Amino acid sequence: MKEIQEISLPRMNNGAHFLYITNMATRSMADVTVFNKCTPLVQALQKAAAHEDECLQLTQKSLLTDEIIEADSLRDRLYAGYRKSVKGFADFPVPEHAQAAKVLLQHMKDYGIKTQMQLDRQTGLMINFIDDLGAKYADQIDLLSLKPFVEQLRAANEKVRSLTNERTDERAGRTLGALREARQASDKVYRDLVKRVNALALIEGDTDYAAFIDYVNAEIEHYKQEVLSKAKKTSAT
């Protein structure tokens, strides 16, 4: 029988945590069976994600320092340069290059990253976006010789993430406490939803829940490899 696996949400950084909870809320809302069978929990997860977003925005106001602003500005310039370079290849006379550019343009469209969006939300989206470029779209990146952009963008994003994490305990104050409580509330609703879906799959059979379970488990595996494992390595150094 299929079932949703476990993941340690408290170990995620704020941006990754928000992105994960938001993805789960969006997917559970879109899955007809899960929504119909777990409506109160799905709606509660949507509200929890929205509240976490509000707390992230409040925390951002407490965390913004000149150093963070500078690092964020560099990241935004690199992302704009990458986007401009990819667009430049879209009409390239070599079909293979043009096709690669179209794939990367669609990838940017799918993520919808805006340089003016909330700081931690952008950082969380960038983690997955950049990981995609280094794995799923590595062939396209190599073909268009955009690897330096990817490497510099990864470094810039990690610097923003590192700086905001360093300032958290120093500067967040009550806003940090509010964010912590919001995360804990999101975690509880998420765990309740997972327990509910797993129980329904056991009682009713997993046929109607397989797509949702497979999606969540794929996300869990991704976060374990790309977020939690990196966090562990960082804390060990």
Coordinates of C-alpha atoms in Angstrom, one line a residue:
M1 CA 0.0 0.0 0.0
K2 CA 1.2 3.5 -0.9
E3 CA 1.7 6.0 2.0
I4 CA 3.2 9.4 2.5
Q5 CA 6.6 9.2 4.0
E6 CA 8.0 11.2 6.9
I7 CA 10.1 14.4 6.7
S8 CA 11.6 16.7 9.3
L9 CA 10.0 20.0 8.6
P10 CA 11.6 21.8 11.6
R11 CA 15.1 21.3 10.0
M12 CA 14.2 23.3 6.9
N13 CA 15.2 26.9 6.6
N14 CA 12.4 29.4 6.5
G15 CA 12.2 29.9 2.7
A16 CA 12.2 26.2 2.0
H17 CA 9.7 25.5 4.7
F18 CA 7.3 28.1 3.3
L19 CA 7.7 26.7 -0.2
Y20 CA 7.1 23.2 0.9
I21 CA 3.9 24.0 2.9
T22 CA 2.6 26.1 0.1
N23 CA 3.2 23.4 -2.5
M24 CA 1.4 20.9 -0.3
A25 CA -1.5 23.3 0.2
T26 CA -1.8 24.0 -3.5
R27 CA -1.6 20.3 -4.5
S28 CA -4.1 19.1 -1.9
M29 CA -6.5 21.9 -3.0
A30 CA -6.1 20.8 -6.6
D31 CA -6.5 17.0 -6.0
V32 CA -10.3 16.5 -6.1
T33 CA -10.3 13.3 -4.0
V34 CA -8.0 14.7 -1.3
F35 CA -9.9 17.9 -1.2
N36 CA -13.4 16.3 -1.0
K37 CA -12.3 13.8 1.7
C38 CA -10.1 16.2 3.8
T39 CA -11.7 19.6 3.1
P40 CA -11.3 21.1 6.6
L41 CA -7.6 20.1 6.8
V42 CA -6.9 21.3 3.2
Q43 CA -8.5 24.7 4.0
A44 CA -6.6 24.9 7.3
L45 CA -3.3 24.2 5.5
Q46 CA -4.1 27.0 3.0
K47 CA -4.7 29.4 5.9
A48 CA -1.6 28.2 7.7
A49 CA 0.5 28.9 4.6
A50 CA -1.0 32.3 4.2
H51 CA -0.3 33.1 7.9
E52 CA 3.3 31.9 7.5
D53 CA 3.7 34.1 4.5
E54 CA 2.6 37.1 6.6
C55 CA 5.0 36.3 9.3
L56 CA 7.8 35.9 6.8
Q57 CA 7.1 39.4 5.5
L58 CA 7.2 40.8 9.0
T59 CA 10.5 39.0 9.7
Q60 CA 12.0 40.4 6.5
K61 CA 11.5 43.9 7.8
S62 CA 13.5 43.0 10.9
L63 CA 16.2 41.2 9.0
L64 CA 17.0 43.6 6.2
T65 CA 20.5 45.0 6.7
D66 CA 22.8 46.7 4.3
E67 CA 24.8 43.5 3.8
I68 CA 21.6 41.5 3.0
I69 CA 20.4 44.2 0.6
E70 CA 23.7 44.2 -1.2
A71 CA 23.7 40.3 -1.6
D72 CA 20.0 40.3 -2.7
S73 CA 20.8 43.0 -5.3
L74 CA 23.6 40.9 -6.7
R75 CA 21.4 37.9 -6.9
D76 CA 18.7 39.9 -8.7
R77 CA 21.2 41.2 -11.2
L78 CA 22.5 37.7 -11.9
Y79 CA 19.0 36.4 -12.4
A80 CA 18.2 39.2 -14.7
G81 CA 21.4 38.5 -16.7
Y82 CA 20.6 34.8 -16.9
R83 CA 17.1 35.6 -18.1
K84 CA 18.4 38.0 -20.7
S85 CA 20.9 35.5 -22.0
V86 CA 18.4 32.7 -22.3
K87 CA 16.0 35.1 -24.2
G88 CA 18.8 36.0 -26.5
F89 CA 19.1 32.3 -27.6
A90 CA 15.4 31.9 -28.2
D91 CA 15.8 33.2 -31.8
F92 CA 19.3 31.7 -32.4
P93 CA 19.7 30.4 -35.9
V94 CA 20.8 26.9 -34.7
P95 CA 17.6 25.0 -33.9
E96 CA 19.2 22.9 -31.1
H97 CA 20.2 26.1 -29.3
A98 CA 16.8 27.8 -29.8
Q99 CA 15.0 24.7 -28.5
A100 CA 17.2 24.6 -25.4
A101 CA 16.4 28.3 -24.8
K102 CA 12.7 27.7 -25.1
V103 CA 12.9 24.9 -22.5
L104 CA 14.7 27.2 -20.1
L105 CA 12.3 30.0 -20.7
Q106 CA 9.4 27.7 -19.8
H107 CA 11.3 26.7 -16.7
M108 CA 11.5 30.4 -15.6
K109 CA 7.8 30.9 -16.4
D110 CA 6.9 27.8 -14.3
Y111 CA 8.6 29.2 -11.2
G112 CA 7.5 32.8 -11.7
I113 CA 10.3 34.2 -9.7
K114 CA 10.1 38.0 -9.3
T115 CA 13.1 40.0 -7.9
Q116 CA 10.7 42.1 -5.9
M117 CA 9.0 39.2 -4.1
Q118 CA 9.4 38.6 -0.3
L119 CA 13.0 37.8 0.5
D120 CA 12.7 34.4 2.0
R121 CA 10.2 33.3 -0.5
Q122 CA 12.5 34.2 -3.3
T123 CA 15.4 32.4 -1.6
G124 CA 13.3 29.2 -1.2
L125 CA 12.2 29.3 -4.8
M126 CA 15.7 29.9 -6.0
I127 CA 17.0 26.8 -4.2
N128 CA 14.8 24.5 -6.2
F129 CA 15.1 26.6 -9.4
I130 CA 18.9 26.5 -9.3
D131 CA 19.0 22.8 -8.4
D132 CA 16.8 22.1 -11.5
L133 CA 19.4 24.0 -13.6
G134 CA 22.2 21.8 -12.3
A135 CA 20.4 18.5 -12.8
K136 CA 17.2 18.4 -14.8
Y137 CA 18.3 21.1 -17.3
A138 CA 22.0 20.5 -17.2
D139 CA 22.2 19.6 -20.9
Q140 CA 20.5 22.8 -21.9
I141 CA 22.7 24.9 -19.6
D142 CA 25.9 23.2 -21.0
L143 CA 24.8 23.6 -24.6
L144 CA 24.2 27.4 -24.1
S145 CA 27.4 27.8 -21.9
L146 CA 25.4 29.2 -19.0
K147 CA 27.0 27.2 -16.3
P148 CA 28.9 30.3 -14.9
F149 CA 25.6 32.1 -14.5
V150 CA 24.2 29.1 -12.6
E151 CA 27.2 28.8 -10.3
Q152 CA 27.3 32.5 -9.5
L153 CA 23.5 32.5 -9.0
R154 CA 23.8 29.6 -6.6
A155 CA 26.6 31.3 -4.6
A156 CA 24.6 34.6 -4.4
N157 CA 21.4 32.8 -3.3
E158 CA 23.4 30.9 -0.6
K159 CA 24.9 34.1 0.6
V160 CA 21.5 35.7 1.0
R161 CA 20.2 32.6 2.8
S162 CA 23.3 32.5 5.1
L163 CA 23.1 36.2 6.0
T164 CA 19.4 36.1 6.8
N165 CA 19.9 33.0 9.0
E166 CA 22.8 34.6 10.8
R167 CA 20.7 37.7 11.6
T168 CA 17.6 35.8 12.6
D169 CA 18.4 35.3 16.3
E170 CA 19.9 38.8 16.6
R171 CA 17.3 40.9 14.9
A172 CA 14.0 39.1 14.6
G173 CA 12.7 39.5 18.2
R174 CA 9.0 39.0 18.5
T175 CA 8.6 38.6 14.7
L176 CA 10.8 35.6 14.9
G177 CA 8.6 34.1 17.6
A178 CA 5.6 34.7 15.5
L179 CA 7.2 33.0 12.5
R180 CA 8.2 30.1 14.7
E181 CA 4.6 29.7 15.9
A182 CA 3.3 30.0 12.4
R183 CA 5.7 27.2 11.2
Q184 CA 4.6 25.0 14.1
A185 CA 1.0 25.5 13.2
S186 CA 1.7 24.7 9.6
D187 CA 3.5 21.5 10.6
K188 CA 0.7 20.3 12.8
V189 CA -1.9 20.8 10.0
Y190 CA 0.4 19.2 7.5
R191 CA 1.0 16.1 9.8
D192 CA -2.8 15.8 10.4
L193 CA -3.4 15.9 6.7
V194 CA -0.7 13.2 6.0
K195 CA -2.2 11.0 8.7
R196 CA -5.7 11.4 7.2
V197 CA -4.6 10.6 3.7
N198 CA -2.6 7.6 4.8
A199 CA -5.6 6.3 6.8
L200 CA -8.0 6.8 3.9
A201 CA -5.5 5.0 1.5
L202 CA -5.4 2.1 4.0
I203 CA -9.2 1.8 4.5
E204 CA -10.4 2.6 1.0
G205 CA -7.4 1.4 -1.0
D206 CA -4.7 3.7 -2.5
T207 CA -6.0 3.9 -6.1
D208 CA -7.7 7.3 -5.7
Y209 CA -4.9 8.7 -3.6
A210 CA -1.9 7.3 -5.5
A211 CA -1.2 10.5 -7.6
F212 CA -1.2 12.7 -4.5
I213 CA 0.9 10.3 -2.4
D214 CA 3.4 9.9 -5.3
Y215 CA 3.7 13.7 -5.6
V216 CA 4.2 14.3 -1.9
N217 CA 6.8 11.5 -1.7
A218 CA 8.7 12.9 -4.7
E219 CA 8.8 16.3 -3.0
I220 CA 9.9 14.7 0.3
E221 CA 12.8 12.9 -1.5
H222 CA 13.8 16.2 -3.3
Y223 CA 13.8 18.2 0.0
K224 CA 15.8 15.5 1.8
Q225 CA 18.4 15.5 -0.9
E226 CA 18.6 19.2 -1.8
V227 CA 17.6 21.0 1.4
L228 CA 18.0 18.8 4.5
S229 CA 21.2 17.1 3.5
K230 CA 22.8 20.4 2.7
A231 CA 21.6 21.9 6.0
K232 CA 23.2 19.0 7.8
K233 CA 26.5 19.5 5.9
T234 CA 26.5 23.2 6.7
S235 CA 26.0 22.7 10.4
A236 CA 28.8 20.1 10.5
T237 CA 31.4 22.4 9.0

